[in-house]
Amino acid sequence: MKTILKMIGGFLIGISVGLTGAYIVLYLTKDMSLSVFLGKFANASMWEMFGVPLLAIVFMIFSTFLQIILHEGGHLVCGLLTGYRFVSFRIFNQTLIRQDGRMRIKRFNIAGTGGQCLLVPPERPLAEIPYKLYNAGGVLANLLTAMIAIALIVAVSGIPKLLLLFLIMFALVGILLALINGIPMRMNGIGNDADNMRQLNKNRQSKLALVMQLHVNARVQEGMRPCEMPATWFEWDVEIDYKDALQVNYRQMCIGYLMDKEEWEASYYALEDMMKHKDEIIGMLCNEIGCELLFTALVTGRTERAEELCTKQLLTYIKQYRKVMSSKQRLLCIIALYREKNPARAKDIYEAVCRRQAKYLMQGEVRSDIALMRSVLTKEKVL
């Protein structure tokens, strides 16, 4: 029922946007007042009543797709202009990544995001690493292209009505995305570009966390395991602001380094310490902490704690990302081995990940997950 209501609500919103677009077109081309428009609408044909608004919805969807590409492209261009190095470029679930000197396309998705551009910052002292233009690049791209569309609408006479409708939708979507990303806010706990910039401006630790995450993510996507990276990258000796997703995510990376070295006890206690602050941490990161805490609880024999952690919500989250994140397959393998007492299934999961290894985006992560599964399964004489 909720799904149906959402669809109906989305349709009604779309019709409203379409009618607004249709009125703007008529106002610009025929100087039609709102009262005249409403009068004509009352006597409109089926095409005028539903066809034009539906076409406006189609243009709006297409414009959204284009503006997301332009937004991420803005980050890419501004990053490259300030010395950053390309790592990957994602639109929805399609990611362009450089691996082994070649460009490849792989599937990956993060709920709540339409795209992502990952770059590596230049090798400079922390205070000298540029970040403002890189973060502002997406908003600038949306605003610039929206302004170009508006300039064409105003300056060029005799534009075909369909093209005019598209330009209006394109400009409206561009301005909307610029506002969504240019006004500091958090959606589902995830900060937008402006919120990230505000956090980076006021907190040196947030900037350090961002820079180190970019370095680590780049190496992981290129195939390096955390345990193969410099240990100094994973040293965090200051108090964490748990409301800052950048700091929390980097702290998780530091614990991931311990896990990759199979320091299970240290990892377990570090994760438990983070879980004490779950009310301050955004949902997705809290789920990630829960996943790794469940894993370490199982491999260290803490069965009661594992049962407490193995909630319906967490299992749903694991299921949601199991196809794109090898870490979720690693967890399912250990659940099958210790919780379900099914070593055959655990072995099947391990072998499936080995077969699909090249398909994963995070090659360093999948190498790590395969090694950890192999270590545990060998210890339990499953392999």
mmCIF file of C-alpha atoms in Angstrom:
data_model
loop_
_atom_site.group_PDB
_atom_site.id
_atom_site.type_symbol
_atom_site.label_atom_id
_atom_site.label_comp_id
_atom_site.label_asym_id
_atom_site.label_seq_id
_atom_site.Cartn_x
_atom_site.Cartn_y
_atom_site.Cartn_z
ATOM 1 C CA MET A 1 0.000 0.000 0.000
ATOM 2 C CA LYS A 2 2.851 2.417 0.871
ATOM 3 C CA THR A 3 4.441 1.762 -2.518
ATOM 4 C CA ILE A 4 1.169 2.498 -4.328
ATOM 5 C CA LEU A 5 0.672 5.706 -2.347
ATOM 6 C CA LYS A 6 4.229 6.799 -3.169
ATOM 7 C CA MET A 7 3.602 6.133 -6.871
ATOM 8 C CA ILE A 8 0.365 8.125 -6.795
ATOM 9 C CA GLY A 9 2.065 10.929 -4.891
ATOM 10 C CA GLY A 10 4.962 10.972 -7.353
ATOM 11 C CA PHE A 11 2.523 11.059 -10.283
ATOM 12 C CA LEU A 12 0.606 13.983 -8.775
ATOM 13 C CA ILE A 13 3.817 15.876 -8.089
ATOM 14 C CA GLY A 14 4.954 15.180 -11.632
ATOM 15 C CA ILE A 15 1.668 16.467 -13.047
ATOM 16 C CA SER A 16 2.028 19.621 -10.939
ATOM 17 C CA VAL A 17 5.579 20.177 -12.197
ATOM 18 C CA GLY A 18 4.429 19.500 -15.748
ATOM 19 C CA LEU A 19 1.578 21.999 -15.496
ATOM 20 C CA THR A 20 3.975 24.583 -14.074
ATOM 21 C CA GLY A 21 6.329 24.000 -16.999
ATOM 22 C CA ALA A 22 3.467 24.214 -19.486
ATOM 23 C CA TYR A 23 2.322 27.515 -17.994
ATOM 24 C CA ILE A 24 5.860 28.958 -18.139
ATOM 25 C CA VAL A 25 6.065 28.009 -21.832
ATOM 26 C CA LEU A 26 2.725 29.699 -22.590
ATOM 27 C CA TYR A 27 3.641 32.736 -20.521
ATOM 28 C CA LEU A 28 6.928 33.174 -22.368
ATOM 29 C CA THR A 29 5.551 32.501 -25.837
ATOM 30 C CA LYS A 30 2.080 34.052 -25.591
ATOM 31 C CA ASP A 31 2.299 36.288 -22.513
ATOM 32 C CA MET A 32 -0.612 34.326 -21.061
ATOM 33 C CA SER A 33 -1.780 35.294 -17.570
ATOM 34 C CA LEU A 34 -2.404 32.671 -14.902
ATOM 35 C CA SER A 35 -6.177 33.322 -14.889
ATOM 36 C CA VAL A 36 -6.373 32.829 -18.672
ATOM 37 C CA PHE A 37 -4.260 29.678 -18.381
ATOM 38 C CA LEU A 38 -6.544 28.218 -15.721
ATOM 39 C CA GLY A 39 -9.576 29.087 -17.859
ATOM 40 C CA LYS A 40 -8.088 27.365 -20.881
ATOM 41 C CA PHE A 41 -7.107 24.382 -18.748
ATOM 42 C CA ALA A 42 -10.736 23.921 -17.707
ATOM 43 C CA ASN A 43 -11.656 23.534 -21.397
ATOM 44 C CA ALA A 44 -8.476 21.766 -22.495
ATOM 45 C CA SER A 45 -8.275 18.631 -24.597
ATOM 46 C CA MET A 46 -6.952 15.349 -23.212
ATOM 47 C CA TRP A 47 -3.553 16.035 -24.844
ATOM 48 C CA GLU A 48 -3.322 19.512 -23.356
ATOM 49 C CA MET A 49 -4.504 18.276 -19.959
ATOM 50 C CA PHE A 50 -2.348 15.145 -19.666
ATOM 51 C CA GLY A 51 -0.026 14.896 -22.681
ATOM 52 C CA VAL A 52 1.919 18.115 -22.119
ATOM 53 C CA PRO A 53 2.376 17.546 -18.364
ATOM 54 C CA LEU A 54 3.488 13.943 -18.981
ATOM 55 C CA LEU A 55 5.948 15.140 -21.615
ATOM 56 C CA ALA A 56 7.240 17.666 -19.094
ATOM 57 C CA ILE A 57 7.775 14.812 -16.627
ATOM 58 C CA VAL A 58 9.786 12.891 -19.250
ATOM 59 C CA PHE A 59 11.920 15.980 -19.904
ATOM 60 C CA MET A 60 12.347 16.477 -16.163
ATOM 61 C CA ILE A 61 13.594 12.906 -15.681
ATOM 62 C CA PHE A 62 15.995 13.211 -18.618
ATOM 63 C CA SER A 63 17.183 16.603 -17.357
ATOM 64 C CA THR A 64 17.824 15.119 -13.911
ATOM 65 C CA PHE A 65 20.002 12.417 -15.461
ATOM 66 C CA LEU A 66 21.956 15.026 -17.461
ATOM 67 C CA GLN A 67 22.350 17.376 -14.514
ATOM 68 C CA ILE A 68 23.667 14.574 -12.277
ATOM 69 C CA ILE A 69 26.301 13.777 -14.919
ATOM 70 C CA LEU A 70 27.163 17.477 -15.152
ATOM 71 C CA HIS A 71 27.300 17.766 -11.355
ATOM 72 C CA GLU A 72 29.804 14.930 -10.992
ATOM 73 C CA GLY A 73 31.629 16.204 -14.071
ATOM 74 C CA GLY A 74 31.971 19.563 -12.321
ATOM 75 C CA HIS A 75 33.674 17.869 -9.365
ATOM 76 C CA LEU A 76 35.946 16.017 -11.794
ATOM 77 C CA VAL A 77 36.991 19.085 -13.797
ATOM 78 C CA CYS A 78 37.519 21.291 -10.743
ATOM 79 C CA GLY A 79 39.422 18.527 -8.984
ATOM 80 C CA LEU A 80 41.731 17.940 -11.929
ATOM 81 C CA LEU A 81 42.303 21.697 -12.265
ATOM 82 C CA THR A 82 43.518 21.827 -8.646
ATOM 83 C CA GLY A 83 45.911 18.875 -8.877
ATOM 84 C CA TYR A 84 43.738 15.886 -7.986
ATOM 85 C CA ARG A 85 44.152 12.519 -9.756
ATOM 86 C CA PHE A 86 41.248 10.553 -11.289
ATOM 87 C CA VAL A 87 40.097 7.352 -9.529
ATOM 88 C CA SER A 88 36.471 6.681 -10.467
ATOM 89 C CA PHE A 89 33.316 8.329 -11.779
ATOM 90 C CA ARG A 90 29.893 6.875 -10.861
ATOM 91 C CA ILE A 91 26.436 7.724 -12.182
ATOM 92 C CA PHE A 92 23.705 5.787 -10.362
ATOM 93 C CA ASN A 93 25.068 2.192 -10.331
ATOM 94 C CA GLN A 94 27.499 2.456 -13.262
ATOM 95 C CA THR A 95 31.082 3.296 -12.320
ATOM 96 C CA LEU A 96 33.920 4.207 -14.652
ATOM 97 C CA ILE A 97 37.209 3.260 -12.997
ATOM 98 C CA ARG A 98 40.854 3.123 -13.995
ATOM 99 C CA GLN A 99 42.355 -0.306 -13.219
ATOM 100 C CA ASP A 100 45.616 -1.754 -14.492
ATOM 101 C CA GLY A 101 46.064 1.217 -16.783
ATOM 102 C CA ARG A 102 42.675 0.667 -18.460
ATOM 103 C CA MET A 103 39.245 2.228 -18.073
ATOM 104 C CA ARG A 104 36.588 -0.253 -16.981
ATOM 105 C CA ILE A 105 32.879 -0.016 -16.178
ATOM 106 C CA LYS A 106 31.608 -1.800 -13.062
ATOM 107 C CA ARG A 107 28.405 -1.812 -11.035
ATOM 108 C CA PHE A 108 28.303 -0.181 -7.622
ATOM 109 C CA ASN A 109 25.700 1.807 -5.760
ATOM 110 C CA ILE A 110 25.265 3.676 -2.490
ATOM 111 C CA ALA A 111 21.708 4.243 -1.334
ATOM 112 C CA GLY A 112 20.711 7.895 -1.311
ATOM 113 C CA THR A 113 23.299 9.034 -3.853
ATOM 114 C CA GLY A 114 22.866 9.584 -7.601
ATOM 115 C CA GLY A 115 26.557 9.677 -8.382
ATOM 116 C CA GLN A 116 30.056 10.127 -7.048
ATOM 117 C CA CYS A 117 33.391 11.357 -8.357
ATOM 118 C CA LEU A 118 36.443 10.042 -6.484
ATOM 119 C CA LEU A 119 39.821 11.672 -6.919
ATOM 120 C CA VAL A 120 43.141 11.532 -5.054
ATOM 121 C CA PRO A 121 44.381 14.830 -3.602
ATOM 122 C CA PRO A 122 47.822 16.158 -4.539
ATOM 123 C CA GLU A 123 50.814 15.237 -2.373
ATOM 124 C CA ARG A 124 51.073 18.385 -0.262
ATOM 125 C CA PRO A 125 50.993 19.304 3.433
ATOM 126 C CA LEU A 126 47.457 19.065 4.807
ATOM 127 C CA ALA A 127 47.040 22.847 5.128
ATOM 128 C CA GLU A 128 47.942 23.323 1.457
ATOM 129 C CA ILE A 129 45.606 20.701 -0.031
ATOM 130 C CA PRO A 130 42.840 22.517 -1.971
ATOM 131 C CA TYR A 131 39.270 21.419 -1.375
ATOM 132 C CA LYS A 132 36.921 24.354 -1.951
ATOM 133 C CA LEU A 133 36.836 24.289 -5.754
ATOM 134 C CA TYR A 134 36.677 20.458 -5.782
ATOM 135 C CA ASN A 135 33.648 20.495 -3.478
ATOM 136 C CA ALA A 136 31.974 23.447 -5.222
ATOM 137 C CA GLY A 137 32.502 22.060 -8.734
ATOM 138 C CA GLY A 138 29.184 20.197 -8.890
ATOM 139 C CA VAL A 139 27.083 23.187 -7.839
ATOM 140 C CA LEU A 140 28.967 25.452 -10.250
ATOM 141 C CA ALA A 141 28.310 23.043 -13.138
ATOM 142 C CA ASN A 142 24.575 22.878 -12.361
ATOM 143 C CA LEU A 143 24.266 26.667 -12.071
ATOM 144 C CA LEU A 144 26.312 27.385 -15.193
ATOM 145 C CA THR A 145 24.325 25.025 -17.425
ATOM 146 C CA ALA A 146 21.010 26.238 -15.969
ATOM 147 C CA MET A 147 22.025 29.847 -16.706
ATOM 148 C CA ILE A 148 22.966 28.887 -20.271
ATOM 149 C CA ALA A 149 19.530 27.311 -20.746
ATOM 150 C CA ILE A 150 17.810 30.417 -19.355
ATOM 151 C CA ALA A 151 19.925 32.661 -21.610
ATOM 152 C CA LEU A 152 18.834 30.653 -24.659
ATOM 153 C CA ILE A 153 15.178 30.920 -23.598
ATOM 154 C CA VAL A 154 15.414 34.689 -23.197
ATOM 155 C CA ALA A 155 17.727 35.551 -26.108
ATOM 156 C CA VAL A 156 16.550 33.231 -28.900
ATOM 157 C CA SER A 157 13.149 33.878 -30.447
ATOM 158 C CA GLY A 158 11.070 31.255 -32.190
ATOM 159 C CA ILE A 159 12.368 28.272 -30.223
ATOM 160 C CA PRO A 160 10.165 25.207 -30.956
ATOM 161 C CA LYS A 161 7.778 24.586 -28.082
ATOM 162 C CA LEU A 162 9.117 21.107 -27.294
ATOM 163 C CA LEU A 163 12.694 22.395 -27.123
ATOM 164 C CA LEU A 164 11.519 25.318 -25.022
ATOM 165 C CA LEU A 165 9.796 22.953 -22.601
ATOM 166 C CA PHE A 166 12.978 20.861 -22.354
ATOM 167 C CA LEU A 167 15.151 23.940 -21.711
ATOM 168 C CA ILE A 168 12.795 25.066 -18.950
ATOM 169 C CA MET A 169 12.870 21.648 -17.259
ATOM 170 C CA PHE A 170 16.656 21.478 -17.678
ATOM 171 C CA ALA A 171 17.101 24.902 -16.080
ATOM 172 C CA LEU A 172 14.674 24.155 -13.241
ATOM 173 C CA VAL A 173 16.396 20.848 -12.406
ATOM 174 C CA GLY A 174 19.831 22.485 -12.583
ATOM 175 C CA ILE A 175 18.800 25.224 -10.171
ATOM 176 C CA LEU A 176 17.124 22.687 -7.871
ATOM 177 C CA LEU A 177 20.255 20.473 -7.714
ATOM 178 C CA ALA A 178 22.420 23.544 -7.135
ATOM 179 C CA LEU A 179 20.212 24.535 -4.190
ATOM 180 C CA ILE A 180 20.087 20.976 -2.787
ATOM 181 C CA ASN A 181 23.886 20.750 -2.861
ATOM 182 C CA GLY A 182 24.746 24.407 -2.341
ATOM 183 C CA ILE A 183 22.734 25.038 0.838
ATOM 184 C CA PRO A 184 24.348 23.194 3.804
ATOM 185 C CA MET A 185 22.104 20.301 4.784
ATOM 186 C CA ARG A 186 22.114 16.588 5.544
ATOM 187 C CA MET A 187 19.890 14.002 3.895
ATOM 188 C CA ASN A 188 19.596 10.690 5.721
ATOM 189 C CA GLY A 189 22.495 11.929 7.806
ATOM 190 C CA ILE A 190 24.783 12.363 4.775
ATOM 191 C CA GLY A 191 26.122 15.878 4.310
ATOM 192 C CA ASN A 192 25.834 17.541 0.914
ATOM 193 C CA ASP A 193 28.676 19.421 -0.816
ATOM 194 C CA ALA A 194 28.071 22.634 1.092
ATOM 195 C CA ASP A 195 27.816 20.842 4.437
ATOM 196 C CA ASN A 196 31.086 19.015 3.748
ATOM 197 C CA MET A 197 32.775 22.296 2.863
ATOM 198 C CA ARG A 198 31.492 23.918 6.056
ATOM 199 C CA GLN A 199 32.787 20.992 8.099
ATOM 200 C CA LEU A 200 36.168 21.087 6.363
ATOM 201 C CA ASN A 201 36.444 24.842 6.935
ATOM 202 C CA LYS A 202 35.976 24.644 10.685
ATOM 203 C CA ASN A 203 37.601 21.310 11.588
ATOM 204 C CA ARG A 204 41.143 20.258 10.700
ATOM 205 C CA GLN A 205 40.384 16.659 11.746
ATOM 206 C CA SER A 206 37.553 16.468 9.220
ATOM 207 C CA LYS A 207 39.902 17.600 6.473
ATOM 208 C CA LEU A 208 42.505 15.031 7.544
ATOM 209 C CA ALA A 209 39.808 12.336 7.574
ATOM 210 C CA LEU A 210 38.648 13.270 4.058
ATOM 211 C CA VAL A 211 42.181 13.349 2.630
ATOM 212 C CA MET A 212 43.084 9.968 4.139
ATOM 213 C CA GLN A 213 39.808 8.410 2.956
ATOM 214 C CA LEU A 214 40.494 9.575 -0.590
ATOM 215 C CA HIS A 215 43.980 8.051 -0.451
ATOM 216 C CA VAL A 216 42.751 4.759 1.026
ATOM 217 C CA ASN A 217 39.757 4.439 -1.309
ATOM 218 C CA ALA A 218 41.968 5.051 -4.322
ATOM 219 C CA ARG A 219 44.402 2.310 -3.312
ATOM 220 C CA VAL A 220 41.562 -0.101 -2.473
ATOM 221 C CA GLN A 221 39.910 0.445 -5.860
ATOM 222 C CA GLU A 222 43.275 -0.110 -7.510
ATOM 223 C CA GLY A 223 43.648 -3.476 -5.733
ATOM 224 C CA MET A 224 45.690 -2.800 -2.587
ATOM 225 C CA ARG A 225 44.622 -4.328 0.733
ATOM 226 C CA PRO A 226 44.582 -2.084 3.837
ATOM 227 C CA CYS A 227 47.300 -4.199 5.480
ATOM 228 C CA GLU A 228 49.569 -3.414 2.500
ATOM 229 C CA MET A 229 49.269 0.338 3.019
ATOM 230 C CA PRO A 230 51.454 2.451 5.340
ATOM 231 C CA ALA A 231 50.499 1.947 8.998
ATOM 232 C CA THR A 232 50.746 5.715 9.513
ATOM 233 C CA TRP A 233 47.647 6.134 7.333
ATOM 234 C CA PHE A 234 45.544 4.444 10.011
ATOM 235 C CA GLU A 235 46.683 6.270 13.129
ATOM 236 C CA TRP A 236 43.901 8.249 14.815
ATOM 237 C CA ASP A 237 44.838 9.502 18.270
ATOM 238 C CA VAL A 238 42.276 12.270 18.786
ATOM 239 C CA GLU A 239 38.700 12.230 20.055
ATOM 240 C CA ILE A 240 36.100 11.577 17.355
ATOM 241 C CA ASP A 241 33.120 13.780 16.636
ATOM 242 C CA TYR A 242 30.594 10.992 16.023
ATOM 243 C CA LYS A 243 28.169 13.372 14.339
ATOM 244 C CA ASP A 244 30.765 13.976 11.627
ATOM 245 C CA ALA A 245 30.424 11.223 9.008
ATOM 246 C CA LEU A 246 33.912 11.957 7.628
ATOM 247 C CA GLN A 247 35.577 11.257 10.976
ATOM 248 C CA VAL A 248 33.436 8.198 11.703
ATOM 249 C CA ASN A 249 34.095 6.706 8.284
ATOM 250 C CA TYR A 250 37.829 7.202 8.634
ATOM 251 C CA ARG A 251 37.793 5.603 12.098
ATOM 252 C CA GLN A 252 36.074 2.594 10.524
ATOM 253 C CA MET A 253 38.867 2.433 7.962
ATOM 254 C CA CYS A 254 41.404 2.342 10.806
ATOM 255 C CA ILE A 255 39.545 -0.593 12.340
ATOM 256 C CA GLY A 256 39.377 -2.221 8.901
ATOM 257 C CA TYR A 257 43.176 -2.081 8.869
ATOM 258 C CA LEU A 258 43.239 -4.036 12.162
ATOM 259 C CA MET A 259 40.749 -6.559 10.789
ATOM 260 C CA ASP A 260 42.795 -7.071 7.647
ATOM 261 C CA LYS A 261 45.721 -7.962 9.933
ATOM 262 C CA GLU A 262 43.368 -10.428 11.718
ATOM 263 C CA GLU A 263 43.646 -8.596 15.011
ATOM 264 C CA TRP A 264 40.157 -9.738 15.954
ATOM 265 C CA GLU A 265 40.118 -8.805 19.642
ATOM 266 C CA ALA A 266 41.394 -5.273 19.099
ATOM 267 C CA SER A 267 38.902 -4.862 16.241
ATOM 268 C CA TYR A 268 36.006 -6.126 18.357
ATOM 269 C CA TYR A 269 36.644 -3.727 21.238
ATOM 270 C CA ALA A 270 37.211 -0.781 18.901
ATOM 271 C CA LEU A 271 33.893 -1.494 17.150
ATOM 272 C CA GLU A 272 32.065 -1.899 20.451
ATOM 273 C CA ASP A 273 33.427 1.486 21.501
ATOM 274 C CA MET A 274 32.010 3.027 18.321
ATOM 275 C CA MET A 275 28.669 1.280 18.803
ATOM 276 C CA LYS A 276 28.258 3.095 22.131
ATOM 277 C CA HIS A 277 27.719 6.232 20.035
ATOM 278 C CA LYS A 278 25.225 4.705 17.582
ATOM 279 C CA ASP A 279 22.640 7.393 18.330
ATOM 280 C CA GLU A 280 25.057 10.015 17.009
ATOM 281 C CA ILE A 281 26.144 8.115 13.879
ATOM 282 C CA ILE A 282 24.243 8.205 10.566
ATOM 283 C CA GLY A 283 22.266 5.088 9.643
ATOM 284 C CA MET A 284 24.443 3.632 6.892
ATOM 285 C CA LEU A 285 27.683 3.965 8.864
ATOM 286 C CA CYS A 286 25.963 2.520 11.919
ATOM 287 C CA ASN A 287 24.930 -0.493 9.823
ATOM 288 C CA GLU A 288 28.513 -0.895 8.600
ATOM 289 C CA ILE A 289 29.768 -0.867 12.179
ATOM 290 C CA GLY A 290 27.094 -3.415 13.085
ATOM 291 C CA CYS A 291 28.181 -5.706 10.237
ATOM 292 C CA GLU A 292 31.836 -5.722 11.243
ATOM 293 C CA LEU A 293 30.969 -6.031 14.930
ATOM 294 C CA LEU A 294 28.833 -9.074 14.114
ATOM 295 C CA PHE A 295 31.727 -10.561 12.130
ATOM 296 C CA THR A 296 34.255 -10.060 14.945
ATOM 297 C CA ALA A 297 31.769 -11.333 17.542
ATOM 298 C CA LEU A 298 31.344 -14.557 15.559
ATOM 299 C CA VAL A 299 35.049 -15.178 14.894
ATOM 300 C CA THR A 300 35.909 -14.518 18.565
ATOM 301 C CA GLY A 301 33.199 -16.891 19.843
ATOM 302 C CA ARG A 302 30.885 -14.262 21.349
ATOM 303 C CA THR A 303 27.704 -16.045 20.280
ATOM 304 C CA GLU A 304 25.316 -14.198 22.612
ATOM 305 C CA ARG A 305 26.526 -10.825 21.391
ATOM 306 C CA ALA A 306 26.298 -12.058 17.811
ATOM 307 C CA GLU A 307 22.630 -12.994 18.329
ATOM 308 C CA GLU A 308 21.906 -9.534 19.723
ATOM 309 C CA LEU A 309 23.482 -7.946 16.662
ATOM 310 C CA CYS A 310 21.857 -10.233 14.090
ATOM 311 C CA THR A 311 18.648 -8.199 13.779
ATOM 312 C CA LYS A 312 16.161 -8.186 10.936
ATOM 313 C CA GLN A 313 17.232 -4.644 10.057
ATOM 314 C CA LEU A 314 20.902 -5.601 9.804
ATOM 315 C CA LEU A 315 20.149 -8.722 7.768
ATOM 316 C CA THR A 316 18.089 -6.603 5.363
ATOM 317 C CA TYR A 317 21.015 -4.213 5.004
ATOM 318 C CA ILE A 318 23.414 -7.101 4.318
ATOM 319 C CA LYS A 319 21.042 -8.479 1.691
ATOM 320 C CA GLN A 320 20.741 -5.044 0.040
ATOM 321 C CA TYR A 321 24.501 -4.756 -0.572
ATOM 322 C CA ARG A 322 25.569 -8.392 -0.894
ATOM 323 C CA LYS A 323 25.889 -8.230 -4.694
ATOM 324 C CA VAL A 324 28.147 -5.175 -4.861
ATOM 325 C CA MET A 325 30.165 -5.412 -1.627
ATOM 326 C CA SER A 326 32.341 -8.467 -1.022
ATOM 327 C CA SER A 327 32.456 -7.604 2.685
ATOM 328 C CA LYS A 328 28.801 -8.615 2.929
ATOM 329 C CA GLN A 329 29.590 -11.994 1.349
ATOM 330 C CA ARG A 330 32.422 -12.395 3.870
ATOM 331 C CA LEU A 331 29.933 -11.777 6.669
ATOM 332 C CA LEU A 332 27.367 -14.196 5.185
ATOM 333 C CA CYS A 333 30.131 -16.823 4.961
ATOM 334 C CA ILE A 334 30.948 -16.473 8.656
ATOM 335 C CA ILE A 335 27.238 -16.439 9.595
ATOM 336 C CA ALA A 336 26.793 -19.701 7.690
ATOM 337 C CA LEU A 337 29.833 -21.213 9.387
ATOM 338 C CA TYR A 338 29.271 -20.256 13.020
ATOM 339 C CA ARG A 339 25.612 -19.235 13.392
ATOM 340 C CA GLU A 340 23.932 -21.619 10.952
ATOM 341 C CA LYS A 341 26.474 -24.434 11.496
ATOM 342 C CA ASN A 342 26.595 -24.973 7.736
ATOM 343 C CA PRO A 343 30.242 -25.245 6.621
ATOM 344 C CA ALA A 344 29.224 -26.405 3.131
ATOM 345 C CA ARG A 345 27.299 -23.187 2.526
ATOM 346 C CA ALA A 346 30.189 -21.156 3.950
ATOM 347 C CA LYS A 347 32.538 -22.837 1.491
ATOM 348 C CA ASP A 348 30.120 -22.192 -1.397
ATOM 349 C CA ILE A 349 29.990 -18.470 -0.549
ATOM 350 C CA TYR A 350 33.785 -18.283 -0.403
ATOM 351 C CA GLU A 351 34.185 -20.034 -3.753
ATOM 352 C CA ALA A 352 31.508 -17.830 -5.370
ATOM 353 C CA VAL A 353 33.369 -14.683 -4.294
ATOM 354 C CA CYS A 354 36.608 -16.138 -5.695
ATOM 355 C CA ARG A 355 34.910 -16.768 -9.041
ATOM 356 C CA ARG A 356 33.414 -13.270 -9.174
ATOM 357 C CA GLN A 357 36.498 -11.486 -7.834
ATOM 358 C CA ALA A 358 37.166 -9.464 -11.000
ATOM 359 C CA LYS A 359 33.592 -8.131 -11.101
ATOM 360 C CA TYR A 360 33.809 -6.208 -7.817
ATOM 361 C CA LEU A 361 34.616 -2.506 -7.849
ATOM 362 C CA MET A 362 36.744 -2.456 -4.677
ATOM 363 C CA GLN A 363 39.496 -4.869 -5.693
ATOM 364 C CA GLY A 364 41.580 -4.356 -2.559
ATOM 365 C CA GLU A 365 38.527 -5.064 -0.432
ATOM 366 C CA VAL A 366 37.669 -8.295 -2.236
ATOM 367 C CA ARG A 367 41.294 -9.481 -1.958
ATOM 368 C CA SER A 368 41.119 -8.814 1.773
ATOM 369 C CA ASP A 369 37.728 -10.526 2.167
ATOM 370 C CA ILE A 370 38.861 -13.624 0.291
ATOM 371 C CA ALA A 371 41.993 -13.832 2.441
ATOM 372 C CA LEU A 372 40.019 -13.459 5.692
ATOM 373 C CA MET A 373 37.437 -16.062 4.669
ATOM 374 C CA ARG A 374 40.193 -18.456 3.611
ATOM 375 C CA SER A 375 41.987 -17.962 6.934
ATOM 376 C CA VAL A 376 38.880 -18.705 9.034
ATOM 377 C CA LEU A 377 37.715 -21.604 6.867
ATOM 378 C CA THR A 378 41.196 -23.132 6.919
ATOM 379 C CA LYS A 379 41.337 -22.820 10.706
ATOM 380 C CA GLU A 380 37.979 -24.611 10.956
ATOM 381 C CA LYS A 381 39.215 -27.279 8.477
ATOM 382 C CA VAL A 382 36.533 -26.414 5.919
ATOM 383 C CA LEU A 383 39.215 -25.830 3.261
#
